[in-house]
mmCIF file of C-alpha atoms in Angstrom:
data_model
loop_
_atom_site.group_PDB
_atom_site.id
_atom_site.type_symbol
_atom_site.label_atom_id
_atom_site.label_comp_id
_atom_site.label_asym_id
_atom_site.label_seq_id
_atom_site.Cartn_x
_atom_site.Cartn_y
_atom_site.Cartn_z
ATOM 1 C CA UNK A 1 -42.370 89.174 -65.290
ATOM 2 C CA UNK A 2 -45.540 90.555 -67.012
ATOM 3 C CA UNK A 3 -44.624 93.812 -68.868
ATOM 4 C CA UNK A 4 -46.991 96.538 -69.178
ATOM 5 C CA UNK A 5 -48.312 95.790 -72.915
ATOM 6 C CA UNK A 6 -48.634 92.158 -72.120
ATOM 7 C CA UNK A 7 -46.216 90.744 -73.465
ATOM 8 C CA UNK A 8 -44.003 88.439 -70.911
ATOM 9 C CA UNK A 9 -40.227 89.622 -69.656
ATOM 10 C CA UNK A 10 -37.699 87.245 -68.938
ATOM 11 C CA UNK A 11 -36.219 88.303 -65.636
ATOM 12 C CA UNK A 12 -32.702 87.134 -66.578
ATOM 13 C CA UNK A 13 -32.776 88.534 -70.271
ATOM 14 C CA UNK A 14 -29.718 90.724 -71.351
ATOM 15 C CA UNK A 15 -28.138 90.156 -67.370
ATOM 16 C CA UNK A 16 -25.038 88.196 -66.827
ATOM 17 C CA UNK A 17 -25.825 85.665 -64.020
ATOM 18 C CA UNK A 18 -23.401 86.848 -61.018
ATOM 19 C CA UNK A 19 -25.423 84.400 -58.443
ATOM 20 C CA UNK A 20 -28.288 86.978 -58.829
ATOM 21 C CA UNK A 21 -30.665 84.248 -59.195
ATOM 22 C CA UNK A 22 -29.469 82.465 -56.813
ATOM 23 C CA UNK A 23 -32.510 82.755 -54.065
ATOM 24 C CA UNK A 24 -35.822 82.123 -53.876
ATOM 25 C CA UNK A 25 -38.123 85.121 -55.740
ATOM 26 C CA UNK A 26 -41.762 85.678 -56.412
ATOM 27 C CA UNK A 27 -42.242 85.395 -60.729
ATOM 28 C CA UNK A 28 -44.981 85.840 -62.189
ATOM 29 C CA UNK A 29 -44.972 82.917 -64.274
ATOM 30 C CA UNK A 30 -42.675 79.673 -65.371
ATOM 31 C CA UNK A 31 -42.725 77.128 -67.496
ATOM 32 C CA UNK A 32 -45.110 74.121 -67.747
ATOM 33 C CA UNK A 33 -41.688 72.024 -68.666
ATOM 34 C CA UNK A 34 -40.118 72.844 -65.365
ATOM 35 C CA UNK A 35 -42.637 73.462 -62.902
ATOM 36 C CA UNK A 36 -44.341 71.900 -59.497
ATOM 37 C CA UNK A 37 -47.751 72.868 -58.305
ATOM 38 C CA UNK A 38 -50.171 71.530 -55.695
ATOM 39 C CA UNK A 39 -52.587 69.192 -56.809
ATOM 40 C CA UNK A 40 -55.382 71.145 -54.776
ATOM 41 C CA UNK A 41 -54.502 74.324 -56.792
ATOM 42 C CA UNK A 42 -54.593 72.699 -60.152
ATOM 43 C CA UNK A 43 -57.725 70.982 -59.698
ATOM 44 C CA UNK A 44 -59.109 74.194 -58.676
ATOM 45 C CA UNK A 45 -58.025 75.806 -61.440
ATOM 46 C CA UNK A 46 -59.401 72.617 -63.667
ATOM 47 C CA UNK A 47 -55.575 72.463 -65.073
ATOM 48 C CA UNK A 48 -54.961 73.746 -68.272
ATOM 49 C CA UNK A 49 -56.856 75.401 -70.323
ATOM 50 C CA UNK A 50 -57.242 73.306 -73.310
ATOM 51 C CA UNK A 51 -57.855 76.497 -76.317
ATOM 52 C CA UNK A 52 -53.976 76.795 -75.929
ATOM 53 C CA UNK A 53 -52.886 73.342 -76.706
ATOM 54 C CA UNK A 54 -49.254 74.915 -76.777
ATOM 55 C CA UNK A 55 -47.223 77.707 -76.075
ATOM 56 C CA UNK A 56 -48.388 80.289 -73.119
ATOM 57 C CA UNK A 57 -50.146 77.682 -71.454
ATOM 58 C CA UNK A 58 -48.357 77.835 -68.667
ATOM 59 C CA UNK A 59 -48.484 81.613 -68.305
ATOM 60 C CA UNK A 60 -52.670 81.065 -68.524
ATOM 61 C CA UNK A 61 -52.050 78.461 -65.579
ATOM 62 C CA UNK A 62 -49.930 80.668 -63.532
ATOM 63 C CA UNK A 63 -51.895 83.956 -63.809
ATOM 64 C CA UNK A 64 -54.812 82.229 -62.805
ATOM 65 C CA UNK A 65 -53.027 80.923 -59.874
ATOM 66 C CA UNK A 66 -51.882 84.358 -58.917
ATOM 67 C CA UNK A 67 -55.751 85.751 -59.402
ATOM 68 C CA UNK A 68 -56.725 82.718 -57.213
ATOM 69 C CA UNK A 69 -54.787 84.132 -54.231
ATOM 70 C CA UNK A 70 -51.656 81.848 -54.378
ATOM 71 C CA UNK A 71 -48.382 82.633 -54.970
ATOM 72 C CA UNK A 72 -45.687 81.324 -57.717
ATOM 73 C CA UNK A 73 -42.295 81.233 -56.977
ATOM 74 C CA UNK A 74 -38.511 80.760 -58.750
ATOM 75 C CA UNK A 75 -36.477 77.828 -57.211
ATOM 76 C CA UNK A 76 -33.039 77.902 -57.604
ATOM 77 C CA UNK A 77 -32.058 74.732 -56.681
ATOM 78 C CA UNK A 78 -34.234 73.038 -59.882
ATOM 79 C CA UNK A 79 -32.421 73.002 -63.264
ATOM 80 C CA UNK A 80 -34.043 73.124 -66.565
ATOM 81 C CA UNK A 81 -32.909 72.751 -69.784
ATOM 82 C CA UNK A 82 -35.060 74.164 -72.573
ATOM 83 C CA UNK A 83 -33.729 74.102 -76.368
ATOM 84 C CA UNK A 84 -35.141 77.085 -78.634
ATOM 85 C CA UNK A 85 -33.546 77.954 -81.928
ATOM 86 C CA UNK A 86 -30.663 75.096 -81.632
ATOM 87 C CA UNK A 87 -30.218 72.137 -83.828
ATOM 88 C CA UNK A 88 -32.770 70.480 -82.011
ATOM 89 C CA UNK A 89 -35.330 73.244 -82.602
ATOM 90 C CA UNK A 90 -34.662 75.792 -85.732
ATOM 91 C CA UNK A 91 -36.772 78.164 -87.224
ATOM 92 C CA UNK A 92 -38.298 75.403 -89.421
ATOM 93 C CA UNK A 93 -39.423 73.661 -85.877
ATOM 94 C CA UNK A 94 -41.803 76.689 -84.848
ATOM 95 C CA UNK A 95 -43.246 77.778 -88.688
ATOM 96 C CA UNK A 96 -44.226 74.059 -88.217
ATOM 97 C CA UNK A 97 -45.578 73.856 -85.039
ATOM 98 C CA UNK A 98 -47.489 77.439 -85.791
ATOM 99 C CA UNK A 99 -45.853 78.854 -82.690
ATOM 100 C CA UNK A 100 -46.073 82.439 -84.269
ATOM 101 C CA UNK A 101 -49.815 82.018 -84.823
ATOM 102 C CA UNK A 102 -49.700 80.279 -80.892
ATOM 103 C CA UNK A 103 -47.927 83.423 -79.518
ATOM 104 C CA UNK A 104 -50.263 85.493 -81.246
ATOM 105 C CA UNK A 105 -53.348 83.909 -79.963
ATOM 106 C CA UNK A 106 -52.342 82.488 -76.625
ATOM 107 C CA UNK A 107 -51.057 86.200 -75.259
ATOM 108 C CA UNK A 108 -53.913 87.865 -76.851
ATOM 109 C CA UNK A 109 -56.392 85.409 -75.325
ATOM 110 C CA UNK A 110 -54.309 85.564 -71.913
ATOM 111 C CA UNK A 111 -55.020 89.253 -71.256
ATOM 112 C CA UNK A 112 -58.520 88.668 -72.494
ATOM 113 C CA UNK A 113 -58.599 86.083 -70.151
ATOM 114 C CA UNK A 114 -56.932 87.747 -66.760
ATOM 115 C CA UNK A 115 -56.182 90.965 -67.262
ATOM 116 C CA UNK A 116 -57.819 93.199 -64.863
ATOM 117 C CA UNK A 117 -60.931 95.503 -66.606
ATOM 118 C CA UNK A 118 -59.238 98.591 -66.091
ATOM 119 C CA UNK A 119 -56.413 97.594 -67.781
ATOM 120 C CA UNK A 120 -58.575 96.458 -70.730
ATOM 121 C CA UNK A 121 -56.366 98.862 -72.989
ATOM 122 C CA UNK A 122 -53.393 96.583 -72.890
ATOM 123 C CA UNK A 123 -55.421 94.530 -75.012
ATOM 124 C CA UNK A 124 -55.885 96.616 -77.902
ATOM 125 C CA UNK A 125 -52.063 97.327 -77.965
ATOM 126 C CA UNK A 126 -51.101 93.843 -77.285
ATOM 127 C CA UNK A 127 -53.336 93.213 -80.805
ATOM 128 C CA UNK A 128 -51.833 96.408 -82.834
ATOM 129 C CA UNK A 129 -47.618 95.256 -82.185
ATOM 130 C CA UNK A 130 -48.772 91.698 -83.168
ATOM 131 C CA UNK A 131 -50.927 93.619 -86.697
ATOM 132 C CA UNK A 132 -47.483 95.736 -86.812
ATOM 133 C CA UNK A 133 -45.127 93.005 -86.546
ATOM 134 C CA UNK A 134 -47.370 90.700 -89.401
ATOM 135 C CA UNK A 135 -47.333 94.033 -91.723
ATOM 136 C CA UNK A 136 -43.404 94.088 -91.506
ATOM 137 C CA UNK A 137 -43.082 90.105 -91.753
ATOM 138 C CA UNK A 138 -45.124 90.703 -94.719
ATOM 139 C CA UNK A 139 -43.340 92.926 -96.221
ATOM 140 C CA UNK A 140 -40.090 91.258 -95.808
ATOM 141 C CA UNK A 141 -41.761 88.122 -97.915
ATOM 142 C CA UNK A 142 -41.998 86.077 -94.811
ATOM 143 C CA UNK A 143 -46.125 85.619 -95.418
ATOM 144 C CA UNK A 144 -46.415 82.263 -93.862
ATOM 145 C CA UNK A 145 -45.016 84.157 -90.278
ATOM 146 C CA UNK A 146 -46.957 87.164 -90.879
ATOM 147 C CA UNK A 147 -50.286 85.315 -91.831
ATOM 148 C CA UNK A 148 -49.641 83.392 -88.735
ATOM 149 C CA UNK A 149 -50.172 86.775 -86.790
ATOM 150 C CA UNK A 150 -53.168 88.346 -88.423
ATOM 151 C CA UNK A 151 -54.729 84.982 -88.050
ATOM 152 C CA UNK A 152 -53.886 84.335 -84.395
ATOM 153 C CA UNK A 153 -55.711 88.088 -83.557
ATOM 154 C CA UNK A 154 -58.579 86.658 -85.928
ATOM 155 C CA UNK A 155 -59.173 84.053 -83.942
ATOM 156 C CA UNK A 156 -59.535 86.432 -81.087
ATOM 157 C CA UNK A 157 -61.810 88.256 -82.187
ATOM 158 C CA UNK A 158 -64.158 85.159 -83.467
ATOM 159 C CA UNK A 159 -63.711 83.495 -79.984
ATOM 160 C CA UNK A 160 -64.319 87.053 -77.819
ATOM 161 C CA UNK A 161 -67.314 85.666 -76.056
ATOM 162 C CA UNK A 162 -66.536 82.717 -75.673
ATOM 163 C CA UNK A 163 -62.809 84.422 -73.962
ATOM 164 C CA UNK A 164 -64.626 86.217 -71.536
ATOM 165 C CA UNK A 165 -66.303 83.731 -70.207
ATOM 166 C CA UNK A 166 -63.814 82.026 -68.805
ATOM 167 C CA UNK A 167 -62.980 84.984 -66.818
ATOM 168 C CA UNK A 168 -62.140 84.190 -63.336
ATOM 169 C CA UNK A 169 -64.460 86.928 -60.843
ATOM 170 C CA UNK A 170 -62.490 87.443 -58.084
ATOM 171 C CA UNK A 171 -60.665 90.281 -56.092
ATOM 172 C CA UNK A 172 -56.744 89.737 -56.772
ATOM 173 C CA UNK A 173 -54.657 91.009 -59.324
ATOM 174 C CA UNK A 174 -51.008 90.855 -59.815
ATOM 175 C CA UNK A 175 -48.740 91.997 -57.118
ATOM 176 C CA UNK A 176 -46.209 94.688 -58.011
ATOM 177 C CA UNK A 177 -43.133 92.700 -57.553
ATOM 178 C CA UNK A 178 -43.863 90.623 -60.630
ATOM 179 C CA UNK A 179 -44.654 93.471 -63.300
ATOM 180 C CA UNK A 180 -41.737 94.652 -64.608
ATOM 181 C CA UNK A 181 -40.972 98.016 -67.059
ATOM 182 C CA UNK A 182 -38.641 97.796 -69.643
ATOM 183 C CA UNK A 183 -36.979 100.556 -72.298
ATOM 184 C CA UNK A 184 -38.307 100.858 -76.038
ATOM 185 C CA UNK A 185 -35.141 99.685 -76.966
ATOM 186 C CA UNK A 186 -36.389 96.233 -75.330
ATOM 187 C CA UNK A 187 -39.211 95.697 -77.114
ATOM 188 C CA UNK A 188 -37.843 97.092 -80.137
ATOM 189 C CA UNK A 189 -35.393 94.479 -79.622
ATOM 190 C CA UNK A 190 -37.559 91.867 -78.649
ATOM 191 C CA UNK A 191 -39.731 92.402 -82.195
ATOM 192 C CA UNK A 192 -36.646 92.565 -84.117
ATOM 193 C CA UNK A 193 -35.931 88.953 -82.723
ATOM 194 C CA UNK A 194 -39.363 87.539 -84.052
ATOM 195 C CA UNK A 195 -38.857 89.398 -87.521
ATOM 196 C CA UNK A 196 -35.604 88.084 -88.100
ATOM 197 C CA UNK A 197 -35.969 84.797 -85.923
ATOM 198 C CA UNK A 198 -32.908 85.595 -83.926
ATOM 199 C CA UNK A 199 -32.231 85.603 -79.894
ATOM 200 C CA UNK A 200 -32.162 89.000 -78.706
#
């Protein structure tokens, strides 16, 4: 789901799968390592956009789907396996890859991107809990994660024109069935899991 700040929900988060997710369901967005899409869809949407490289790419291609008019949709029947924070992939995998300066950039460029204009606030909160969260990795003495932040909303604001270009004009915007509202205590929780590089 989107959430309204921005920042993406995971439908299943903090649930304990009961068959739930067992049917079909309108999402607003998957993941570019498990997902099918119609070739005349992509092409329309010229695939990905390349600024992103990784991380939130997907959720770019899949927004832009929805604002095109088509739909994107959960299959239950398709099973995924994606590691994150296991042997495979620790901490040391994503300070690498500069996934915290990617998740940074990449959400802050996706509501520059797709966000409707009337919503253009969500932006400038999106870009103060991503200054907040640097300030606190910071001050913990983790400056490589929170100089990843400051510089991913840098970039931002170097690139602004060149963001809003790529603006798609068209009438749709996202249905209500894939926004979602969560608690404080969820994103509280959700920021304590990038400061101390945990699961929540």
């Amino acid at each position: 789901f989107m959430g309204p700040f921005g920042f993406l929900i995971e439908r299943a988060r903090m649930s304990e799968d009961k068959g739930q997710f067992d049917q079909e369901d309108k999402i607003f967005s998957g993941k570019s390592a498990g997902m099918i899409i119609r070739r005349e869809v992509f092409e329309k949407l010229n695939g990905f956009d390349r600024d992103y490289w990784i991380f939130l790419e997907d959720t770019d291609l899949f927004w832009r789907t929805w604002l095109l008019g088509w739909e994107v949709r959960f299959c239950p029947k398709i099973v995924v396996e994606h590691a994150y924070l296991t042997k495979e992939k620790p901490m040391k995998f994503y300070v690498e890859n500069k996934v915290f300066y990617r998740g940074a950039r990449n959400t802050i460029m996706n509501l520059v991107k797709n966000i409707e204009a009337k919503r253009w606030w969500v932006v400038l909160v999106n870009v103060l809990c991503w200054l907040v969260l640097g300030v606190v990795l910071c001050l913990k003495g983790d400056f490589q994660r929170g100089w990843a932040m400051f510089a991913g909303v840098g970039w931002n604001i170097i690139n602004l024109p060149k963001t809003l270009k790529k603006r798609m004009v068209c009438g749709n915007k996202l249905p209500d069935e894939v926004m979602a509202k969560r608690s404080l205590g969820y994103y509280l929780g959700k920021a304590k899991a990038y400061v101390t590089g945990k699961p929540f």
